[in-house]
Coordinates of C-alpha atoms and ligand atoms in Angstrom, one line a residue:
X140 CA 122.5 73.3 185.9
X141 CA 120.9 70.1 184.9
X142 CA 119.8 69.7 188.5
X143 CA 118.4 73.0 188.4
X144 CA 116.4 72.6 185.3
X145 CA 115.2 68.9 186.2
X146 CA 113.8 70.0 189.5
X147 CA 112.2 73.3 188.1
X148 CA 114.5 75.8 189.7
X149 CA 115.8 77.7 186.5
X150 CA 114.9 77.2 183.1
X151 CA 116.3 78.8 179.8
X152 CA 113.9 81.8 178.6
X153 CA 112.0 81.0 175.5
X154 CA 113.7 77.6 175.5
X155 CA 111.3 76.2 172.9
X156 CA 112.6 78.7 170.7
X157 CA 116.0 78.2 171.0
X158 CA 116.5 80.3 174.1
X159 CA 117.8 84.0 174.1
X160 CA 120.9 84.7 175.4
X161 CA 121.5 86.0 178.6
X162 CA 117.8 85.7 179.9
X163 CA 116.5 83.1 182.0
X164 CA 113.0 81.8 183.6
X165 CA 112.6 80.9 187.3
X166 CA 110.4 77.3 187.5
X167 CA 108.4 76.6 190.3
X168 CA 110.8 76.1 192.8
X169 CA 113.2 78.5 191.6
X170 CA 110.7 81.1 191.9
X171 CA 109.6 80.2 195.3
X172 CA 113.6 80.2 196.2
X173 CA 114.0 83.6 194.9
X174 CA 110.9 84.8 196.9
X175 CA 112.5 83.6 199.9
X176 CA 115.7 85.4 199.3
X177 CA 114.2 88.5 198.6
X178 CA 112.0 88.4 201.8
X179 CA 115.0 87.5 203.8
X180 CA 116.6 90.8 202.4
X181 CA 113.8 92.7 203.0
X182 CA 113.1 91.4 206.5
X183 CA 116.6 92.1 207.6
X184 CA 117.0 95.6 205.7
X185 CA 113.9 97.3 205.6
X186 CA 111.5 95.7 208.7
X187 CA 114.2 94.6 211.3
X188 CA 117.4 96.6 210.0
X189 CA 120.6 94.6 210.9
X190 CA 118.8 92.6 213.4
X191 CA 118.4 95.7 215.8
X192 CA 122.4 96.4 215.8
X193 CA 123.2 99.9 216.5
X194 CA 125.0 101.9 213.8
X195 CA 128.3 103.5 214.4
X196 CA 126.1 106.4 215.9
X197 CA 125.0 104.3 218.7
X198 CA 121.4 104.5 217.3
X199 CA 119.2 101.6 215.5
X200 CA 119.9 101.8 212.0
X201 CA 116.8 103.6 210.1
X202 CA 116.0 102.2 206.5
X203 CA 112.6 103.2 204.7
X204 CA 111.5 101.1 201.2
X205 CA 110.9 102.4 197.8
X206 CA 109.6 101.2 194.7
X207 CA 110.4 103.4 191.5
X208 CA 109.5 102.9 187.8
X209 CA 112.1 101.1 185.5
X210 CA 111.8 103.6 182.8
X211 CA 112.8 107.1 184.3
X212 CA 113.4 110.6 182.7
X213 CA 116.1 110.0 180.2
X214 CA 117.8 112.9 181.8
X215 CA 118.4 110.6 184.9
X216 CA 120.7 108.6 182.8
X217 CA 122.7 111.8 181.6
X218 CA 123.1 113.1 185.0
X219 CA 124.2 109.6 186.4
X220 CA 127.1 109.0 183.8
X221 CA 125.2 106.0 182.0
X222 CA 124.9 108.1 178.7
X223 CA 127.8 110.1 178.3
X224 CA 130.4 107.6 179.4
X225 CA 128.8 104.4 179.1
X226 CA 126.9 104.1 176.0
X227 CA 129.6 101.8 174.3
X228 CA 131.3 98.6 175.5
X229 CA 134.7 99.8 176.8
X230 CA 137.7 98.0 178.0
X231 CA 140.0 99.3 180.4
X232 CA 143.8 99.1 180.7
X233 CA 144.9 98.6 184.3
X234 CA 148.5 99.6 183.4
X235 CA 148.0 102.9 181.8
X236 CA 144.5 103.8 183.0
X237 CA 143.5 104.1 179.3
X238 CA 140.1 103.2 178.0
X239 CA 139.1 101.8 174.5
X240 CA 135.9 101.1 172.6
X241 CA 136.0 97.4 172.8
X242 CA 134.6 97.0 169.1
X243 CA 137.6 99.2 168.0
X244 CA 140.5 97.5 169.4
X245 CA 142.7 95.0 166.8
X246 CA 145.1 93.0 167.5
X247 CA 148.6 91.8 165.6
X248 CA 149.3 88.3 165.4
X249 CA 151.5 86.0 163.2
X250 CA 150.4 85.6 159.7
X251 CA 150.6 81.6 160.1
X252 CA 152.0 79.1 162.3
X253 CA 151.6 78.6 166.2
X254 CA 151.4 81.8 168.3
X255 CA 150.2 79.7 171.2
X256 CA 151.4 81.4 174.8
X257 CA 153.2 84.3 173.0
X258 CA 152.0 87.8 173.4
X259 CA 149.6 89.4 170.8
X260 CA 149.8 93.3 170.4
X261 CA 146.6 95.3 170.3
X262 CA 146.0 98.7 169.1
X263 CA 143.7 101.3 168.0
X264 CA 143.5 101.9 164.3
X265 CA 144.7 105.3 163.0
X266 CA 146.5 106.3 166.0
X267 CA 150.3 106.3 166.8
X268 CA 149.9 102.9 168.8
X269 CA 149.2 101.2 165.3
X270 CA 152.6 101.6 164.5
X271 CA 154.3 101.0 167.7
X272 CA 152.6 97.9 168.1
X273 CA 153.1 96.7 164.3
X274 CA 157.0 97.2 165.0
X275 CA 156.9 95.1 168.2
X276 CA 154.7 92.5 166.3
X277 CA 157.2 92.3 163.4
X278 CA 160.0 91.9 165.7
X279 CA 158.5 88.9 167.3
X280 CA 156.7 87.2 164.5
X281 CA 157.7 88.6 161.2
X282 CA 154.7 88.3 158.9
X283 CA 151.4 89.7 160.4
X284 CA 147.7 89.4 160.4
X285 CA 145.2 91.4 162.2
X286 CA 142.0 90.6 163.8
X287 CA 139.5 92.3 166.1
X288 CA 139.9 91.8 169.7
X289 CA 136.5 90.7 169.7
X290 CA 137.2 87.9 167.7
X291 CA 139.7 86.6 170.5
X292 CA 138.3 84.6 173.5
X293 CA 138.4 86.3 176.5
X294 CA 140.4 83.3 178.2
X295 CA 143.1 84.3 175.6
X296 CA 143.3 87.9 176.5
X297 CA 146.2 87.3 179.2
X298 CA 148.6 87.4 176.3
X299 CA 147.5 90.6 174.8
X300 CA 149.7 93.8 175.2
X301 CA 147.4 97.0 175.2
X302 CA 148.2 99.8 173.3
X303 CA 151.0 101.7 175.1
X304 CA 151.1 99.1 178.0
X305 CA 154.3 97.1 178.8
X306 CA 152.9 94.1 180.2
X307 CA 150.6 91.6 178.8
X308 CA 147.1 90.8 180.4
X309 CA 146.3 94.3 181.6
X310 CA 143.0 94.7 179.5
X311 CA 139.7 94.4 181.6
X312 CA 136.8 92.7 180.4
X313 CA 134.4 94.8 177.9
X314 CA 132.3 97.2 180.6
X315 CA 128.6 96.0 180.2
X316 CA 127.1 98.3 182.8
X317 CA 127.1 100.8 180.4
X318 CA 124.9 99.1 177.7
X319 CA 121.3 100.5 178.6
X320 CA 118.6 99.0 176.8
X321 CA 116.8 101.5 174.4
X322 CA 112.9 101.8 174.2
X323 CA 110.5 104.4 173.2
X324 CA 107.7 106.1 175.2
X325 CA 104.3 106.8 173.3
X326 CA 103.1 106.0 170.0
X327 CA 105.1 108.2 167.7
X328 CA 108.3 106.3 168.5
X329 CA 110.9 109.2 167.2
X330 CA 114.2 110.0 168.5
X331 CA 113.0 112.5 170.9
X332 CA 110.7 109.5 172.5
X333 CA 113.9 107.6 173.5
X334 CA 113.7 106.2 176.9
X335 CA 116.1 103.6 178.7
X336 CA 115.3 100.6 180.9
X337 CA 117.1 101.1 184.1
X338 CA 120.7 99.5 184.3
X339 CA 120.3 99.9 187.8
X340 CA 117.6 100.5 190.8
X341 CA 119.9 103.1 192.6
X342 CA 119.2 106.0 190.3
X343 CA 115.4 105.8 191.1
X344 CA 116.3 106.1 194.8
X345 CA 118.6 109.4 194.2
X346 CA 115.6 111.2 192.4
X347 CA 113.4 110.5 194.8
X348 CA 115.6 111.5 197.9
X349 CA 113.9 114.9 198.3
X350 CA 110.3 113.4 198.5
X351 CA 111.5 110.9 201.1
X352 CA 112.8 113.3 203.1
X353 CA 110.0 115.9 202.6
X354 CA 107.1 113.6 203.1
X355 CA 108.4 111.2 205.8
X356 CA 110.0 112.0 209.3
X357 CA 113.3 110.5 208.2
X358 CA 116.5 112.2 209.4
X359 CA 120.3 111.8 208.3
X360 CA 121.7 109.3 208.7
X361 CA 119.0 107.0 207.2
X362 CA 118.9 104.5 204.4
X363 CA 116.3 103.7 201.2
X364 CA 116.0 100.4 200.2
X365 CA 114.7 99.2 196.8
X366 CA 114.3 95.5 195.1
X367 CA 113.8 95.2 191.6
X368 CA 114.6 94.5 188.0
X369 CA 117.6 96.0 186.3
X370 CA 118.7 95.5 182.6
X371 CA 122.0 95.5 180.9
X372 CA 122.8 94.6 177.5
X373 CA 126.0 92.6 178.6
X374 CA 128.2 92.0 175.7
X375 CA 129.3 88.5 177.0
X376 CA 126.4 87.0 179.3
X377 CA 127.7 83.8 180.5
X378 CA 128.1 81.5 183.4
X379 CA 124.4 80.7 183.8
X380 CA 122.7 83.5 185.6
X381 CA 125.7 85.2 186.9
X382 CA 125.8 87.6 184.0
X383 CA 122.4 88.3 182.7
X384 CA 120.9 90.8 180.4
X385 CA 117.8 91.0 182.6
X386 CA 118.0 90.5 186.5
X387 CA 117.2 91.9 190.0
X388 CA 119.0 93.9 192.3
X389 CA 118.5 94.3 196.1
X390 CA 119.9 97.8 196.7
X391 CA 120.4 100.5 199.6
X392 CA 121.5 104.0 199.4
X393 CA 122.5 105.3 203.2
X394 CA 122.8 109.0 203.5
X395 CA 124.9 109.9 206.1
X396 CA 127.0 113.3 207.0
X397 CA 130.2 113.2 204.9
X398 CA 132.2 113.3 208.3
X399 CA 130.6 110.0 208.9
X400 CA 131.0 108.1 205.8
X401 CA 134.0 106.3 206.9
X402 CA 132.5 105.2 209.9
X403 CA 129.3 103.8 207.8
X404 CA 131.3 102.3 205.0
X405 CA 133.0 100.1 207.9
X406 CA 129.8 99.2 209.3
X407 CA 127.8 98.2 206.2
X408 CA 131.0 96.1 205.0
X409 CA 130.8 93.9 207.9
X410 CA 126.9 93.9 208.1
X411 CA 126.7 92.8 204.3
X412 CA 129.3 90.1 204.7
X413 CA 127.6 88.8 208.0
X414 CA 124.2 88.9 206.2
X415 CA 125.4 86.3 203.4
X416 CA 127.2 84.1 206.1
X417 CA 124.2 83.8 207.8
X418 CA 122.3 82.5 204.8
X419 CA 124.7 79.6 205.0
X420 CA 127.7 80.7 202.9
X421 CA 129.8 80.7 205.7
X422 CA 133.0 78.8 204.5
X423 CA 135.9 79.7 202.6
X424 CA 133.7 80.2 199.6
X425 CA 132.9 83.9 200.8
X426 CA 135.2 86.7 201.1
X427 CA 135.2 90.4 201.6
X428 CA 137.7 92.2 199.0
X429 CA 138.4 95.8 199.0
X430 CA 139.0 97.2 195.6
X431 CA 142.2 98.2 194.4
X432 CA 142.7 101.9 193.4
X433 CA 142.7 101.3 189.6
X434 CA 139.5 99.4 190.2
X435 CA 137.4 102.1 191.5
X436 CA 134.1 103.1 189.6
X437 CA 134.2 107.0 188.7
X438 CA 131.7 107.6 191.4
X439 CA 133.9 106.0 194.3
X440 CA 137.3 107.1 193.5
X441 CA 137.2 109.6 196.4
X442 CA 136.1 108.8 199.8
X443 CA 136.5 105.4 201.6
X444 CA 136.6 103.2 198.7
X445 CA 134.4 99.9 197.4
X446 CA 134.6 96.5 198.8
X447 CA 132.9 93.5 197.4
X448 CA 131.0 90.3 198.8
X449 CA 132.5 87.8 196.6
X450 CA 131.8 84.0 196.2
X451 CA 133.8 81.3 194.9
X452 CA 131.4 79.8 192.2
X453 CA 132.4 76.6 190.6
X454 CA 133.0 78.5 187.0
X455 CA 135.0 81.0 188.7
X456 CA 137.1 79.0 191.1
X457 CA 140.0 79.1 192.4
X458 CA 138.9 82.7 191.7
X459 CA 135.6 84.5 193.3
X460 CA 132.7 86.4 191.5
X461 CA 130.9 89.5 192.9
X462 CA 127.6 89.1 194.9
X463 CA 127.4 92.6 196.3
X464 CA 129.5 95.8 196.1
X465 CA 129.8 98.2 199.0
X466 CA 130.7 101.4 197.9
X467 CA 131.3 104.9 199.1
X468 CA 129.7 107.2 196.5
X469 CA 130.3 110.2 198.2
X470 CA 127.9 112.9 197.0
X471 CA 128.4 112.1 193.5
X472 CA 124.6 111.2 192.4
X473 CA 123.0 113.8 194.7
X474 CA 125.3 116.5 193.0
X475 CA 124.8 115.4 189.8
X476 CA 120.8 115.5 190.1
X477 CA 120.9 118.7 191.7
X478 CA 122.9 120.3 188.7
X479 CA 120.8 118.4 186.0
X480 CA 117.5 118.8 187.3
X481 CA 118.4 122.1 188.9
X482 CA 116.4 121.5 192.1
X483 CA 118.3 121.8 195.4
X484 CA 118.8 118.4 197.1
X485 CA 120.7 119.3 200.0
X486 CA 119.5 118.2 203.4
X487 CA 118.8 120.5 206.2
X488 CA 120.3 119.1 209.5
X489 CA 118.6 121.0 212.2
X490 CA 120.8 119.1 215.0
X491 CA 124.2 120.2 213.4
X492 CA 125.4 123.2 212.8
X493 CA 126.4 126.2 214.9
X494 CA 125.5 128.3 217.8
X495 CA 125.3 132.2 216.8
X496 CA 126.6 135.1 218.8
X497 CA 123.1 136.1 219.4
X498 CA 122.7 132.9 221.2
X499 CA 120.3 131.3 218.3
X500 CA 121.2 128.1 216.8
X501 CA 121.7 127.5 212.8
X502 CA 121.6 124.4 211.3
X503 CA 123.7 122.9 208.6
X504 CA 122.9 122.4 205.0
X505 CA 124.8 119.6 203.0
X506 CA 124.4 117.1 200.5
X507 CA 124.8 113.6 202.2
X508 CA 127.4 111.2 201.4
X509 CA 126.2 107.8 200.2
X510 CA 127.3 104.1 201.2
X511 CA 125.8 101.7 198.9
X512 CA 125.5 98.2 199.6
X513 CA 124.2 97.1 196.2
X514 CA 123.4 93.2 196.0
X515 CA 122.3 90.7 193.1
X516 CA 119.3 88.5 193.8
X517 CA 120.0 86.3 191.0
X518 CA 123.9 86.0 191.8
X519 CA 122.6 85.4 195.5
X520 CA 120.4 82.6 194.4
X521 CA 123.1 81.1 192.1
X522 CA 125.8 81.1 195.3
X523 CA 123.0 79.3 197.3
X524 CA 122.3 76.8 194.9
X525 CA 126.0 76.4 194.5
X526 CA 126.8 76.2 198.1
X527 CA 123.7 73.9 198.8
X528 CA 124.7 71.2 195.9
X529 CA 126.3 68.1 197.4
X530 CA 127.0 64.8 196.0
X531 CA 126.6 61.6 198.1
X532 CA 126.7 58.3 196.5
X533 CA 125.5 56.5 199.6
X534 CA 122.0 58.0 199.0
X535 CA 119.1 57.3 196.8
X536 CA 119.5 60.6 195.2
X537 CA 123.2 61.3 194.8
X538 CA 122.7 64.9 194.3
X539 CA 121.1 66.9 196.8
X540 CA 120.7 70.3 197.9
X541 CA 121.4 71.5 201.5
X542 CA 119.6 74.9 201.2
X543 CA 119.4 76.8 204.5
X544 CA 115.8 76.0 205.8
X545 CA 115.2 79.6 205.8
X546 CA 115.5 79.8 202.2
X547 CA 114.3 76.4 201.2
X548 CA 111.4 76.7 198.7
X549 CA 109.7 73.8 200.3
X550 CA 110.0 73.8 204.2
X551 CA 108.4 70.2 205.1
X552 CA 107.0 67.4 203.0
X553 CA 104.4 64.9 204.5
X554 CA 104.0 61.4 203.6
X555 CA 101.7 58.4 204.3
X556 CA 104.1 55.3 204.2
X557 CA 101.7 53.5 201.8
X558 CA 98.4 54.9 200.4
X559 CA 96.0 52.9 202.2
X560 CA 95.5 51.4 205.7
X561 CA 94.3 54.5 207.1
X562 CA 97.7 56.3 206.7
X563 CA 96.7 58.9 204.0
X564 CA 93.8 60.1 205.9
X565 CA 96.3 61.0 209.1
X566 CA 98.8 62.3 206.8
X567 CA 96.3 64.4 204.8
X568 CA 95.2 65.8 208.2
X569 CA 98.6 66.3 209.6
X570 CA 99.5 68.2 206.1
X571 CA 96.7 70.5 206.4
X572 CA 97.7 71.5 209.9
X573 CA 101.3 72.2 209.1
X574 CA 100.2 73.8 206.1
X575 CA 97.7 76.3 208.3
X576 CA 100.6 77.4 210.3
X577 CA 103.7 77.5 207.8
X578 CA 102.0 78.7 204.4
X579 CA 103.7 81.9 204.7
X580 CA 107.0 80.6 204.8
X581 CA 107.0 78.3 201.8
X582 CA 105.7 75.3 200.3
X583 CA 104.3 72.2 202.5
X584 CA 104.2 69.2 200.3
X585 CA 102.1 66.1 200.7
X586 CA 103.1 63.1 198.6
X587 CA 101.5 59.4 198.5
X588 CA 102.8 58.0 195.3
X589 CA 106.1 55.8 194.9
X590 CA 108.4 54.1 197.5
X591 CA 109.0 56.1 200.2
X592 CA 113.1 56.2 199.5
X593 CA 112.0 58.0 196.2
X594 CA 110.1 60.4 198.0
X595 CA 112.8 61.3 200.3
X596 CA 115.0 61.1 197.4
X597 CA 113.1 64.0 195.5
X598 CA 112.8 65.9 198.6
X599 CA 116.6 65.9 199.0
X600 CA 116.9 67.1 195.5
X601 CA 114.7 69.8 196.1
X602 CA 116.3 71.0 199.2
X603 CA 113.3 70.1 201.4
X604 CA 114.8 70.1 204.9
X605 CA 112.3 68.1 206.9
X606 CA 110.1 65.2 205.8
X607 CA 107.5 63.6 208.2
X608 CA 106.3 60.2 207.5
X609 CA 103.0 58.6 208.8
X610 CA 103.3 54.6 209.3
X611 CA 101.7 51.6 210.7
X612 CA 102.9 53.1 214.1
X613 CA 101.2 56.0 213.6
X614 CA 97.9 54.5 214.1
X615 CA 99.0 52.8 217.1
X616 CA 100.8 55.5 219.2
X617 CA 100.3 58.8 217.4
X618 CA 103.9 59.1 216.6
X619 CA 105.5 60.1 213.2
X620 CA 109.2 59.6 211.7
X621 CA 110.7 62.9 211.1
X622 CA 114.0 62.6 208.7
X623 CA 116.4 65.4 208.7
X624 CA 117.7 65.8 205.0
X625 CA 121.4 66.8 206.2
X626 CA 121.9 63.8 208.3
X627 CA 119.5 61.6 206.7
X628 CA 118.6 60.3 210.3
X629 CA 115.2 59.6 211.5
X630 CA 113.7 59.9 214.9
X631 CA 110.1 59.4 216.2
X632 CA 108.2 62.3 217.6
X633 CA 104.6 62.6 218.8
X634 CA 102.0 63.9 215.9
X635 CA 101.0 66.8 218.1
X636 CA 104.9 67.7 218.3
X637 CA 105.1 68.5 214.5
X638 CA 104.3 71.8 214.5
X639 CA 106.6 72.6 217.5
X640 CA 109.4 70.8 215.9
X641 CA 109.1 72.9 212.9
X642 CA 108.7 76.1 214.8
X643 CA 112.0 75.3 216.6
X644 CA 114.0 74.8 213.4
X645 CA 112.0 77.3 210.7
X646 CA 111.4 80.2 213.9
X647 CA 108.0 81.4 214.6
X648 CA 106.4 84.2 213.0
Ligands
GAP455 N1 124.2 100.6 191.8 C1 125.4 99.9 191.8 C2 125.4 98.9 190.9 O1 124.7 98.9 190.1 P1 127.2 96.8 190.2 O2 128.1 96.4 190.8 O3 127.1 97.0 188.8 O4 126.8 98.1 191.1 C3 125.4 95.4 191.7 O5 125.8 95.8 190.5 C4 125.2 94.1 192.0 O6 124.4 93.7 190.8 C5 126.3 93.1 191.3 O7 127.2 92.9 192.9 C6 125.7 91.6 190.9 O8 125.4 91.0 192.2 C7 124.6 92.4 190.2 N2 124.8 92.4 188.9 C8 125.3 93.3 188.1 N3 125.4 93.1 186.8 C9 124.8 91.9 186.8 C10 124.5 90.9 185.8 N4 124.7 91.1 184.6 N5 123.7 89.7 186.0 C11 123.2 89.5 187.1 N6 123.5 90.3 188.0 C12 124.2 91.4 187.9

């Protein structure tokens, strides 16, 4: 976190006012890194889906982009279930499948003395669980006191026996996705004008499904992709940007015939895992985990299931944290919107259906099933930073970032060894040439100040993969030093080979 701030990747939002919990700003290098990660997703999902790999139907994967409003008609969130089911912070019991209001649950603990490591008994006031848990707690502790579950740090929840549960530690963290930010549309600001900031980009896609089908030439199976901000009033924002209240999602809703949903689910699980691996999260810190039945979201209970691409963050280790969820949402969302909007959202598939006795063909009308790979841009960026972070006491900068060159915010840096003797003129000319060629990819730096070792160290910390230095020899034989960040090794190449050297490593446009 210190390096991320010092080098201008991530700042606390409103820091000079003491910050605001759950909100983060990206500094100059962070903003460029975030753009590069977003662009990589856009390129590999929208412009060149899956690098041309065929889908389970043997055909190229088709995906179209969309950009929908953050504020939608409030009925969208009624239909999606976000208002009715999830408008308060809830905790679930994995053992009994019961759901409780987080802020209502209370706990019995010993009135005094040390309860370290002993079970604590949770109950809902004014329900039978209150008496039942009281009897258990009195047996264990004698005199009791009560406090709310919210007062107990989450790290202690492993000791909590939920109402009606046998085992301790079965309560999930408060579910925060339910907590939508409220706002008012229009000047009167009455309760009739309430609207919500979207808690996921997905619903914008579902409510425009019909328009996309009617106005473009897409045919099921196809996907709609969207990148954008989402807002959740998380109860416990924490772990740097991992759980924020404002964040960006990169979501695909992939529509297919119900009979093909399992195949597409398997396909997307694999593709998405491979994508993150391709960005350098390739080792043991990345895993693909299928959800257990009791973890599945309400929309994913029927069907092929849900899997998460997870990364072992330093703050979750030895456990993992979710980067992306791949869910078979069946036809839950389209069916809900069809019902609430009273608009037919069925897809007419002319290629399916049956041959009628009179020889004509009747197509099939159905609600497509959805496979949803839903990734977090901010979490992805955090994983990239964590994976890149390396300590090497032998270097001038003992901390460096081995960011994948495709994502690195600074692609290359050009230095004159000293800021005199004709060197800056050559390095500035080289900088202009490299910049002209690669400005679309990211920043190309020129730096003539400080000792050369310090300049390399600065670039190592910023994750810049390649540095080129113009020195005395350059003036004699038209060669420069190129230094590779990962190995710190240097070699000489011709001035006229610099662009080609970078093309080989950054890829040509
Ligand atoms: N449309 C499905 C959906 O929104 P989700 O698992 O709740 O599913 C998808 O969110 C992704 O969004 C997560 O895998 C995570 O990367 C990111 N995400 C969710 N909540 C977040 C938060 N509070 N802060 C940062 N990223 C978050």
